[in-house]
Coordinates of C-alpha atoms and ligand atoms in Angstrom, one line a residue:
M11 CA -106.2 -39.8 -55.2
L12 CA -103.7 -42.2 -56.7
L13 CA -100.4 -40.4 -55.9
Q14 CA -102.1 -40.0 -52.2
A15 CA -102.9 -44.3 -51.9
Q16 CA -99.0 -45.0 -53.9
A17 CA -97.6 -42.0 -51.1
P18 CA -96.7 -44.3 -48.0
L19 CA -95.9 -47.2 -50.2
Q20 CA -93.0 -44.7 -51.6
R21 CA -91.8 -43.4 -48.2
A22 CA -91.1 -47.1 -46.8
A23 CA -88.9 -48.0 -50.2
Q24 CA -87.0 -44.7 -50.0
T25 CA -85.6 -45.9 -46.5
I26 CA -83.8 -47.8 -47.8
T27 CA -80.4 -45.9 -48.2
P28 CA -77.1 -47.0 -49.8
E29 CA -75.6 -45.2 -46.6
D30 CA -78.2 -48.0 -44.0
I31 CA -77.0 -50.8 -46.8
R32 CA -73.4 -49.2 -46.5
R33 CA -73.3 -49.1 -43.1
R34 CA -74.9 -52.7 -42.1
I35 CA -72.4 -55.1 -44.3
G36 CA -69.9 -52.9 -42.2
I37 CA -71.0 -54.9 -39.7
I38 CA -71.7 -58.0 -41.0
A39 CA -68.7 -57.7 -43.7
D40 CA -65.5 -56.2 -41.1
D41 CA -63.0 -58.3 -40.0
S42 CA -64.0 -58.7 -37.4
M43 CA -66.5 -60.9 -38.1
R44 CA -63.5 -63.1 -39.7
G45 CA -65.7 -64.1 -42.5
R46 CA -69.1 -65.9 -41.0
D47 CA -68.0 -69.5 -41.1
T48 CA -70.7 -72.5 -40.1
P49 CA -70.5 -72.8 -37.5
S50 CA -68.5 -69.7 -36.0
P51 CA -68.8 -67.8 -33.0
E52 CA -68.7 -64.7 -35.3
L53 CA -71.5 -66.0 -37.5
D54 CA -73.9 -66.3 -34.1
K55 CA -73.0 -62.7 -33.3
V56 CA -74.1 -61.8 -37.2
A57 CA -77.6 -63.4 -35.9
Q58 CA -77.9 -61.6 -32.6
Y59 CA -77.3 -58.1 -34.5
I60 CA -80.1 -59.4 -37.0
A61 CA -82.3 -61.2 -34.6
A62 CA -81.8 -57.6 -33.1
E63 CA -82.7 -56.2 -35.5
Y64 CA -86.4 -57.8 -36.0
K65 CA -87.1 -57.6 -32.4
R66 CA -86.4 -53.9 -33.2
L67 CA -88.6 -53.8 -36.0
G68 CA -91.6 -54.6 -34.0
L69 CA -91.7 -58.7 -36.3
K70 CA -92.9 -61.6 -34.5
P71 CA -90.1 -64.1 -33.5
G72 CA -90.4 -67.0 -36.2
G73 CA -87.5 -69.4 -34.6
D74 CA -87.5 -72.0 -31.9
R75 CA -89.1 -71.2 -28.3
G76 CA -90.0 -67.8 -29.0
T77 CA -87.1 -66.3 -30.4
F78 CA -85.9 -64.9 -34.0
I79 CA -83.2 -68.3 -33.4
Q80 CA -83.7 -71.3 -34.9
R81 CA -80.5 -73.6 -34.7
Y82 CA -79.7 -76.7 -36.2
A83 CA -77.0 -79.4 -35.1
L84 CA -74.1 -79.8 -36.4
D85 CA -72.4 -82.7 -34.8
R86 CA -69.1 -83.7 -34.9
V87 CA -68.8 -87.7 -34.1
K88 CA -65.6 -90.3 -35.3
I89 CA -65.8 -93.6 -35.8
D90 CA -64.3 -96.7 -33.4
G91 CA -62.6 -98.2 -35.6
D92 CA -61.4 -100.0 -33.1
S93 CA -64.4 -102.0 -31.9
S94 CA -65.9 -101.9 -35.2
A95 CA -65.6 -105.4 -37.2
A96 CA -67.5 -107.2 -39.6
F97 CA -67.9 -111.1 -39.5
V98 CA -69.0 -113.6 -43.4
H99 CA -71.2 -116.3 -40.8
G100 CA -71.0 -119.4 -43.6
G101 CA -68.8 -121.6 -46.2
P102 CA -65.6 -120.2 -45.1
G103 CA -66.3 -117.7 -42.9
A104 CA -64.6 -114.3 -43.0
T105 CA -63.8 -111.9 -40.2
L106 CA -63.4 -107.9 -41.4
K107 CA -60.7 -105.2 -39.7
Y108 CA -62.7 -102.3 -40.1
A109 CA -60.4 -99.5 -42.8
K110 CA -58.1 -102.5 -43.2
D111 CA -61.0 -104.3 -44.8
F112 CA -64.1 -102.3 -44.9
I113 CA -64.5 -99.1 -43.7
F114 CA -68.2 -97.1 -43.7
V115 CA -69.7 -95.0 -46.6
D116 CA -71.5 -92.3 -43.9
N117 CA -71.9 -91.2 -40.5
M118 CA -75.1 -91.6 -41.2
F119 CA -75.6 -94.5 -38.4
E120 CA -76.1 -95.0 -34.7
S121 CA -74.1 -97.3 -32.8
G122 CA -75.4 -100.9 -33.4
D123 CA -75.1 -104.6 -34.2
Y124 CA -75.8 -105.1 -37.8
A125 CA -77.4 -108.4 -39.6
G126 CA -79.0 -110.1 -42.6
E127 CA -78.5 -112.7 -45.0
L128 CA -76.1 -111.7 -48.0
V129 CA -78.0 -111.3 -51.1
L130 CA -76.3 -110.3 -54.2
V131 CA -78.2 -107.8 -56.5
S132 CA -77.5 -106.9 -59.6
G133 CA -78.4 -105.2 -63.6
P134 CA -80.1 -102.0 -63.1
L135 CA -82.0 -100.9 -60.0
S136 CA -84.7 -98.9 -62.1
G137 CA -85.9 -102.6 -63.7
A138 CA -86.6 -103.9 -60.2
T139 CA -88.8 -106.2 -59.7
A140 CA -91.4 -107.5 -57.5
D141 CA -88.5 -109.9 -55.8
T142 CA -87.1 -107.0 -53.9
A143 CA -90.7 -107.3 -51.3
G144 CA -87.7 -109.9 -49.5
L145 CA -85.2 -107.3 -49.7
A146 CA -86.2 -106.3 -45.9
G147 CA -83.8 -107.4 -43.5
K148 CA -81.0 -107.8 -45.9
M149 CA -77.5 -107.1 -46.3
I150 CA -77.2 -106.7 -49.9
I151 CA -74.3 -106.3 -52.6
L152 CA -74.5 -104.1 -54.9
T153 CA -72.9 -103.6 -57.7
T154 CA -73.0 -100.2 -58.0
P155 CA -69.6 -98.3 -56.6
R156 CA -72.5 -95.2 -55.2
L157 CA -75.7 -94.7 -54.8
R158 CA -77.7 -91.7 -56.1
G159 CA -80.9 -90.0 -56.7
A160 CA -83.9 -92.2 -57.7
D161 CA -81.3 -94.9 -56.9
R162 CA -80.7 -94.4 -53.6
D163 CA -84.3 -94.1 -52.1
R164 CA -85.7 -97.2 -54.9
V165 CA -83.1 -99.2 -52.7
F166 CA -83.4 -97.1 -49.3
A167 CA -87.2 -98.1 -49.5
W168 CA -86.3 -101.5 -49.8
R169 CA -85.6 -101.4 -46.0
P170 CA -82.2 -103.5 -46.4
A171 CA -80.5 -103.8 -43.2
G172 CA -77.3 -103.0 -44.9
V173 CA -76.1 -102.5 -48.4
V174 CA -72.3 -102.9 -49.5
F175 CA -70.4 -102.2 -52.2
L176 CA -67.1 -103.9 -53.5
S177 CA -63.8 -101.6 -53.9
N178 CA -61.3 -102.5 -55.9
A179 CA -59.4 -99.9 -54.7
P180 CA -55.6 -100.3 -55.4
D181 CA -54.1 -99.6 -51.3
S182 CA -52.7 -96.4 -51.6
I183 CA -56.0 -94.9 -52.1
W184 CA -57.6 -97.2 -50.0
T185 CA -55.6 -96.4 -47.6
Q186 CA -56.1 -92.4 -47.7
V187 CA -59.5 -92.4 -48.0
A188 CA -60.0 -94.9 -44.8
A189 CA -57.8 -92.6 -42.9
R190 CA -60.2 -89.6 -43.6
F191 CA -62.4 -91.5 -42.0
N192 CA -61.1 -92.6 -38.7
R193 CA -61.1 -87.9 -38.0
P194 CA -64.1 -86.5 -36.6
Q195 CA -65.9 -85.7 -39.4
M196 CA -69.3 -83.7 -39.8
R197 CA -73.2 -84.9 -39.9
D198 CA -74.5 -83.6 -43.0
P199 CA -77.4 -81.6 -41.0
G200 CA -79.9 -82.3 -44.3
R201 CA -79.2 -85.8 -44.1
I202 CA -81.5 -88.2 -41.3
V203 CA -79.8 -90.3 -38.9
G204 CA -80.5 -94.3 -39.7
G205 CA -81.3 -96.1 -41.6
P206 CA -79.3 -98.8 -43.8
L207 CA -75.6 -98.8 -42.7
A208 CA -73.8 -98.9 -45.8
L209 CA -70.3 -100.2 -46.5
V210 CA -67.0 -100.9 -48.7
I211 CA -65.9 -103.9 -48.9
R212 CA -62.4 -104.7 -50.6
S213 CA -63.0 -107.7 -53.3
S214 CA -59.5 -108.5 -51.2
A215 CA -61.0 -109.9 -48.5
V216 CA -64.6 -110.8 -49.4
G217 CA -64.3 -112.0 -53.3
P218 CA -63.0 -115.6 -52.3
V219 CA -65.3 -116.3 -49.7
L220 CA -68.2 -115.2 -51.8
T221 CA -67.0 -116.7 -54.8
A222 CA -67.1 -120.4 -52.5
L223 CA -70.6 -119.5 -51.7
G224 CA -71.5 -119.3 -54.8
G225 CA -71.7 -116.0 -54.8
D226 CA -70.4 -115.3 -58.5
Y227 CA -70.1 -110.9 -58.7
A228 CA -67.6 -111.0 -61.8
S229 CA -70.6 -111.9 -64.0
A230 CA -72.9 -109.9 -61.9
Q231 CA -70.8 -106.7 -62.9
T232 CA -71.9 -107.2 -66.4
A233 CA -76.0 -108.1 -65.8
T234 CA -78.3 -106.0 -67.6
T235 CA -81.7 -106.9 -65.8
F236 CA -81.7 -106.6 -62.8
S237 CA -82.2 -110.2 -60.3
V238 CA -81.7 -111.0 -56.7
K239 CA -79.4 -113.5 -55.6
P240 CA -78.2 -115.4 -51.7
V241 CA -74.6 -115.6 -51.4
G242 CA -75.1 -119.9 -49.8
G243 CA -77.4 -118.5 -46.9
A244 CA -74.8 -116.4 -45.5
Q245 CA -75.1 -114.3 -43.2
L246 CA -73.1 -110.4 -43.3
H247 CA -72.6 -109.5 -38.9
V248 CA -71.5 -106.1 -38.7
H249 CA -70.5 -104.6 -35.1
A250 CA -71.1 -100.7 -36.1
R251 CA -69.2 -98.0 -33.4
I252 CA -69.3 -94.1 -33.9
Q253 CA -68.2 -92.2 -30.7
P254 CA -69.9 -87.8 -30.0
A255 CA -66.8 -85.6 -30.7
E256 CA -68.2 -82.5 -30.3
K257 CA -71.2 -81.2 -30.5
N258 CA -71.8 -77.9 -32.4
S259 CA -75.0 -76.4 -34.4
A260 CA -75.4 -72.9 -36.1
P261 CA -78.3 -70.6 -36.6
N262 CA -80.8 -69.0 -38.8
V263 CA -82.8 -65.6 -38.3
V264 CA -86.5 -66.0 -38.6
G265 CA -88.7 -62.8 -38.4
I266 CA -92.4 -62.4 -38.9
L267 CA -94.3 -59.4 -40.3
E268 CA -98.8 -60.4 -40.4
G269 CA -100.5 -59.7 -42.5
S270 CA -103.4 -58.1 -42.8
D271 CA -106.1 -60.2 -44.6
P272 CA -108.0 -62.8 -42.3
T273 CA -107.3 -64.6 -44.4
L274 CA -104.9 -64.3 -46.8
K275 CA -102.2 -63.4 -43.5
N276 CA -102.0 -67.7 -43.5
E277 CA -100.4 -67.5 -46.6
Y278 CA -96.8 -66.0 -46.5
V279 CA -93.6 -64.5 -48.7
V280 CA -90.4 -65.7 -47.9
F281 CA -87.6 -63.3 -48.5
S282 CA -84.5 -65.2 -47.9
A283 CA -80.4 -64.4 -48.0
H284 CA -77.6 -65.8 -46.7
M285 CA -75.4 -64.6 -43.9
D286 CA -72.1 -67.1 -43.4
H287 CA -69.2 -67.0 -45.5
V288 CA -66.1 -68.8 -46.1
G289 CA -64.8 -68.0 -42.8
V290 CA -60.8 -67.4 -42.4
A291 CA -57.2 -69.0 -44.4
G292 CA -55.8 -71.9 -42.3
P293 CA -56.8 -75.1 -40.8
R294 CA -60.7 -73.8 -40.2
G295 CA -60.8 -71.7 -43.7
S296 CA -62.8 -75.0 -45.1
G297 CA -65.0 -73.0 -47.0
G298 CA -62.0 -72.4 -49.3
C299 CA -60.3 -69.0 -48.1
R300 CA -56.9 -68.1 -49.2
A301 CA -54.3 -66.0 -47.3
Q302 CA -53.1 -62.8 -49.9
G303 CA -50.3 -60.9 -48.3
A304 CA -51.6 -60.1 -44.8
D305 CA -54.6 -60.7 -45.4
S306 CA -56.1 -64.2 -44.6
I307 CA -60.4 -62.9 -43.9
C308 CA -63.2 -63.5 -46.3
N309 CA -65.2 -60.8 -45.5
G310 CA -67.8 -61.7 -47.8
A311 CA -69.1 -58.5 -48.4
D312 CA -71.1 -59.0 -51.5
D313 CA -70.9 -62.9 -51.1
D314 CA -73.4 -62.7 -49.2
G315 CA -73.1 -59.6 -47.1
S316 CA -75.1 -57.7 -50.0
G317 CA -78.5 -59.8 -49.6
T318 CA -78.4 -60.2 -46.0
V319 CA -78.1 -56.2 -45.2
A320 CA -81.2 -56.0 -48.4
V321 CA -83.8 -58.5 -46.5
V322 CA -83.0 -56.6 -42.8
E323 CA -83.3 -53.2 -45.0
I324 CA -86.7 -54.6 -47.2
A325 CA -87.8 -55.7 -43.4
D326 CA -86.9 -52.6 -41.9
A327 CA -89.4 -50.8 -44.9
F328 CA -91.9 -53.6 -44.3
A329 CA -92.5 -52.9 -40.8
R330 CA -93.2 -48.6 -42.1
L331 CA -96.5 -50.1 -43.7
D332 CA -99.9 -48.9 -42.7
P333 CA -102.0 -51.4 -43.1
R334 CA -100.0 -54.5 -43.3
P335 CA -99.8 -56.5 -46.8
K336 CA -102.5 -59.1 -47.2
R337 CA -100.6 -61.6 -46.6
S338 CA -97.8 -62.4 -44.0
V339 CA -93.8 -61.7 -45.1
I340 CA -91.1 -64.1 -43.8
F341 CA -87.6 -62.2 -43.5
L342 CA -85.3 -65.6 -43.5
N343 CA -81.5 -64.9 -43.2
V344 CA -79.8 -68.6 -43.6
S345 CA -76.4 -70.7 -43.0
G346 CA -74.4 -73.1 -43.9
E347 CA -75.4 -72.3 -47.4
E348 CA -71.1 -72.5 -49.0
K349 CA -71.1 -76.1 -46.9
G350 CA -73.9 -76.7 -48.6
L351 CA -77.3 -75.6 -48.4
W352 CA -77.6 -76.6 -45.2
G353 CA -79.9 -73.5 -43.1
S354 CA -82.3 -73.1 -46.1
E355 CA -82.9 -76.9 -46.1
Y356 CA -83.3 -77.5 -42.8
F357 CA -85.8 -74.6 -42.3
T358 CA -87.0 -75.6 -45.0
N359 CA -87.7 -78.7 -43.6
H360 CA -88.8 -77.4 -40.4
P361 CA -90.5 -74.0 -41.6
A362 CA -92.0 -72.0 -39.5
V363 CA -95.6 -71.9 -40.9
P364 CA -96.4 -74.7 -42.9
I365 CA -94.7 -74.9 -45.9
T366 CA -96.9 -75.0 -48.7
N367 CA -98.8 -72.0 -47.1
I368 CA -95.1 -70.0 -48.2
V369 CA -96.5 -68.6 -51.6
A370 CA -93.3 -67.4 -52.3
D371 CA -89.4 -67.0 -52.1
L372 CA -87.3 -64.5 -52.8
N373 CA -83.8 -64.6 -52.4
I374 CA -81.2 -62.1 -52.7
D375 CA -77.4 -63.8 -52.9
M376 CA -74.8 -61.5 -54.6
V377 CA -76.2 -57.1 -55.4
G378 CA -73.6 -55.2 -54.2
R379 CA -71.2 -55.5 -57.1
N380 CA -70.9 -56.0 -60.9
W381 CA -73.4 -53.6 -63.8
R382 CA -75.4 -50.1 -62.2
D383 CA -78.8 -50.5 -64.0
T384 CA -79.7 -54.0 -64.4
I385 CA -80.0 -57.7 -62.2
V386 CA -80.3 -60.6 -62.9
A387 CA -83.9 -63.0 -62.0
I388 CA -82.8 -66.1 -62.0
G389 CA -86.1 -68.2 -62.3
K390 CA -88.4 -65.8 -64.0
E391 CA -89.4 -68.9 -66.9
H392 CA -90.8 -70.9 -64.5
S393 CA -93.0 -69.1 -62.9
D394 CA -95.6 -66.5 -63.6
L395 CA -93.2 -63.9 -60.8
G396 CA -91.0 -63.6 -63.5
A397 CA -93.8 -61.7 -65.2
T398 CA -94.6 -59.7 -61.9
L399 CA -91.1 -59.0 -61.8
N400 CA -91.2 -57.0 -65.2
R401 CA -94.5 -55.4 -64.7
V402 CA -93.0 -53.9 -61.1
G403 CA -89.6 -53.3 -62.9
A404 CA -92.1 -51.4 -65.9
A405 CA -93.7 -49.5 -62.8
H406 CA -90.4 -47.8 -61.2
P407 CA -88.7 -46.3 -64.3
E408 CA -87.7 -44.0 -61.4
L409 CA -85.3 -46.9 -59.9
N410 CA -83.9 -47.0 -63.2
M411 CA -82.7 -50.9 -62.4
Q412 CA -83.7 -53.6 -65.1
P413 CA -84.0 -56.7 -63.9
I414 CA -83.3 -58.7 -66.5
D415 CA -83.0 -62.9 -67.6
D416 CA -80.4 -65.5 -66.7
I417 CA -77.4 -64.7 -69.0
W418 CA -75.9 -67.7 -67.7
P419 CA -77.9 -71.2 -68.2
D420 CA -74.8 -73.6 -68.6
E421 CA -73.9 -72.3 -65.3
N422 CA -77.2 -73.8 -63.1
F423 CA -77.3 -70.6 -60.4
Y424 CA -80.9 -72.5 -60.4
F425 CA -79.6 -75.6 -58.1
R426 CA -77.1 -73.1 -56.2
S427 CA -78.1 -71.2 -54.0
D428 CA -81.1 -71.5 -50.9
H429 CA -83.9 -70.2 -53.3
Y430 CA -83.9 -73.9 -55.0
N431 CA -84.6 -75.6 -51.4
F432 CA -88.7 -74.1 -51.8
A433 CA -88.0 -74.7 -55.4
R434 CA -88.0 -78.8 -55.1
K435 CA -90.9 -78.3 -52.6
G436 CA -92.9 -76.4 -54.6
V437 CA -92.9 -73.5 -54.1
P438 CA -92.1 -70.8 -57.0
I439 CA -88.3 -68.5 -56.2
L440 CA -87.1 -65.6 -57.8
F441 CA -83.6 -64.9 -57.3
F442 CA -81.6 -62.3 -57.6
F443 CA -77.8 -62.2 -58.1
N444 CA -75.2 -60.0 -60.2
G445 CA -73.1 -62.4 -61.5
T446 CA -69.8 -63.5 -59.8
H447 CA -66.6 -61.4 -59.6
A448 CA -62.7 -61.2 -59.6
D449 CA -62.9 -60.8 -55.8
Y450 CA -65.4 -64.5 -55.3
H451 CA -64.6 -66.1 -52.3
Q452 CA -61.6 -64.5 -51.9
V453 CA -60.3 -62.5 -49.0
S454 CA -60.4 -58.9 -51.2
D455 CA -65.0 -59.0 -51.3
S456 CA -64.7 -55.7 -49.2
P457 CA -66.7 -53.6 -48.0
D458 CA -65.2 -50.4 -49.9
K459 CA -65.8 -52.1 -52.9
I460 CA -69.8 -52.5 -52.3
D461 CA -72.1 -50.4 -55.1
A462 CA -74.8 -49.2 -52.4
E463 CA -75.9 -47.2 -53.9
K464 CA -76.7 -49.7 -57.0
E465 CA -78.0 -52.0 -54.3
A466 CA -80.1 -49.1 -52.6
R467 CA -81.5 -49.4 -55.8
I468 CA -82.3 -53.2 -56.1
A469 CA -83.2 -53.4 -53.0
Q470 CA -86.5 -51.2 -53.5
L471 CA -87.5 -52.9 -56.3
I472 CA -87.3 -56.8 -54.5
F473 CA -88.9 -54.2 -52.0
Y474 CA -92.2 -53.3 -54.2
L475 CA -91.8 -56.8 -55.6
G476 CA -92.6 -58.7 -52.5
V477 CA -95.6 -55.8 -51.5
D478 CA -97.2 -57.0 -54.5
V479 CA -96.7 -60.2 -54.4
A480 CA -98.3 -60.5 -50.4
N481 CA -101.1 -58.4 -52.1
A482 CA -101.8 -60.0 -55.2
A483 CA -105.7 -62.2 -55.0
E484 CA -104.4 -65.4 -56.5
R485 CA -100.5 -67.0 -55.0
P486 CA -97.5 -66.9 -57.8
K487 CA -98.1 -69.9 -60.5
W488 CA -96.0 -72.6 -61.7
N489 CA -95.2 -72.9 -64.9
P490 CA -96.7 -76.8 -66.1
D491 CA -93.3 -78.2 -67.7
S492 CA -91.1 -76.1 -64.5
Y493 CA -93.4 -78.3 -62.3
K494 CA -93.1 -81.1 -63.9
R495 CA -89.4 -81.2 -64.1
I496 CA -88.0 -78.7 -60.6
V497 CA -90.9 -80.1 -58.0
V498 CA -92.2 -83.4 -59.1
G499 CA -89.0 -84.7 -60.9
N500 CA -86.4 -84.4 -57.8
Ligands
LIG621 ZN1 -70.1 -67.9 -52.1

């Protein structure tokens, strides 16, 4: 009885073969794909190839407007320095020239005139008191060199018109930084355009005016308690001008297999891997690809051609299951991972289904090299997916593939690939990873070096795990301490 019940599952798993893996990695990590930089025509070609496979497998499209492709914008913009300027009105006043006296911190703003009363905010921002209610619409001068994490969220919540940092950088450094902001730059696809305007003003350009107005910037810098002080009623006006320089976008591929249980099919197990890599050596290869002799193409066969084809192969195996698993399954191939986890950030902010209905992300990044009989599963200690994986691994000794714990905890890999964007939104994850090697991000990460036989066994293990999670009565659960640290605390 048991044997018969298991047979269809095993037959599906056995369609994941070394030959298929070798053939598919040969396609997407071929020199003609030029290292699948984000964005690039070759990355789009790979996305189309995967989309066609999902269509052939009978999956449901989970991308834009009934397609398998979800696109996110990667527009380049250029700050119009000649038309941008800033003015201090009050006291002796000041006219500030763009690049010479001030720069914008980033390019995440719209062209416009931004104005407000200047106030000096000093002391630890975490010690902020009720008087921050009055900071809405103001131009606030901060004494920190930059804003990150919780401080950034705090300051943005005050809804100031602008945030001003002062810089004591010497001429040589200031000139370099200002020049960088004069080139067309890509907007960070993970952030939303708008919010307070952020600028850096040279102390030499504005210091004397602040002093004349009674703003004591020097003592504010050493303040130990939070305080807010107007700067003699002065106003800061900024003409901020920015222009589109180039329209661009990049793809994710999303295929969905609908579950068979009328209730549980509204929950989803995600298999993810990034299909992009670092491109070719040269000016376009901003991902850090370097030529070796005549070879200038970073193929990314292991990183992450291996994970990409594992997801396609697992989709192929799932598509053969009859009956289908109880929960639905999403096969997700993202891009922009190498640039900063862009595609997964976009997907988790614009998921094909409600993110709270995603019960797990099983992420696969680099599974075709190194040890033959073990695979590291990062994140095992953070949810009961770790115990489930141990159980599934033990139930399949024929795979001869031992899932092991994170052996590089100091490297913080938990925070370094696409699964992290799921984890921070509360989705339990496991990250399958064979570790780096001498060919990591080199032109020598080529298809001929892939151990397809080993990778097939890993993909089968992850397939069995996914089936188990998709059919389980309960969805995976976080360990409470991990949840506090990873989800609540970020
Ligand atoms: Zn990489």
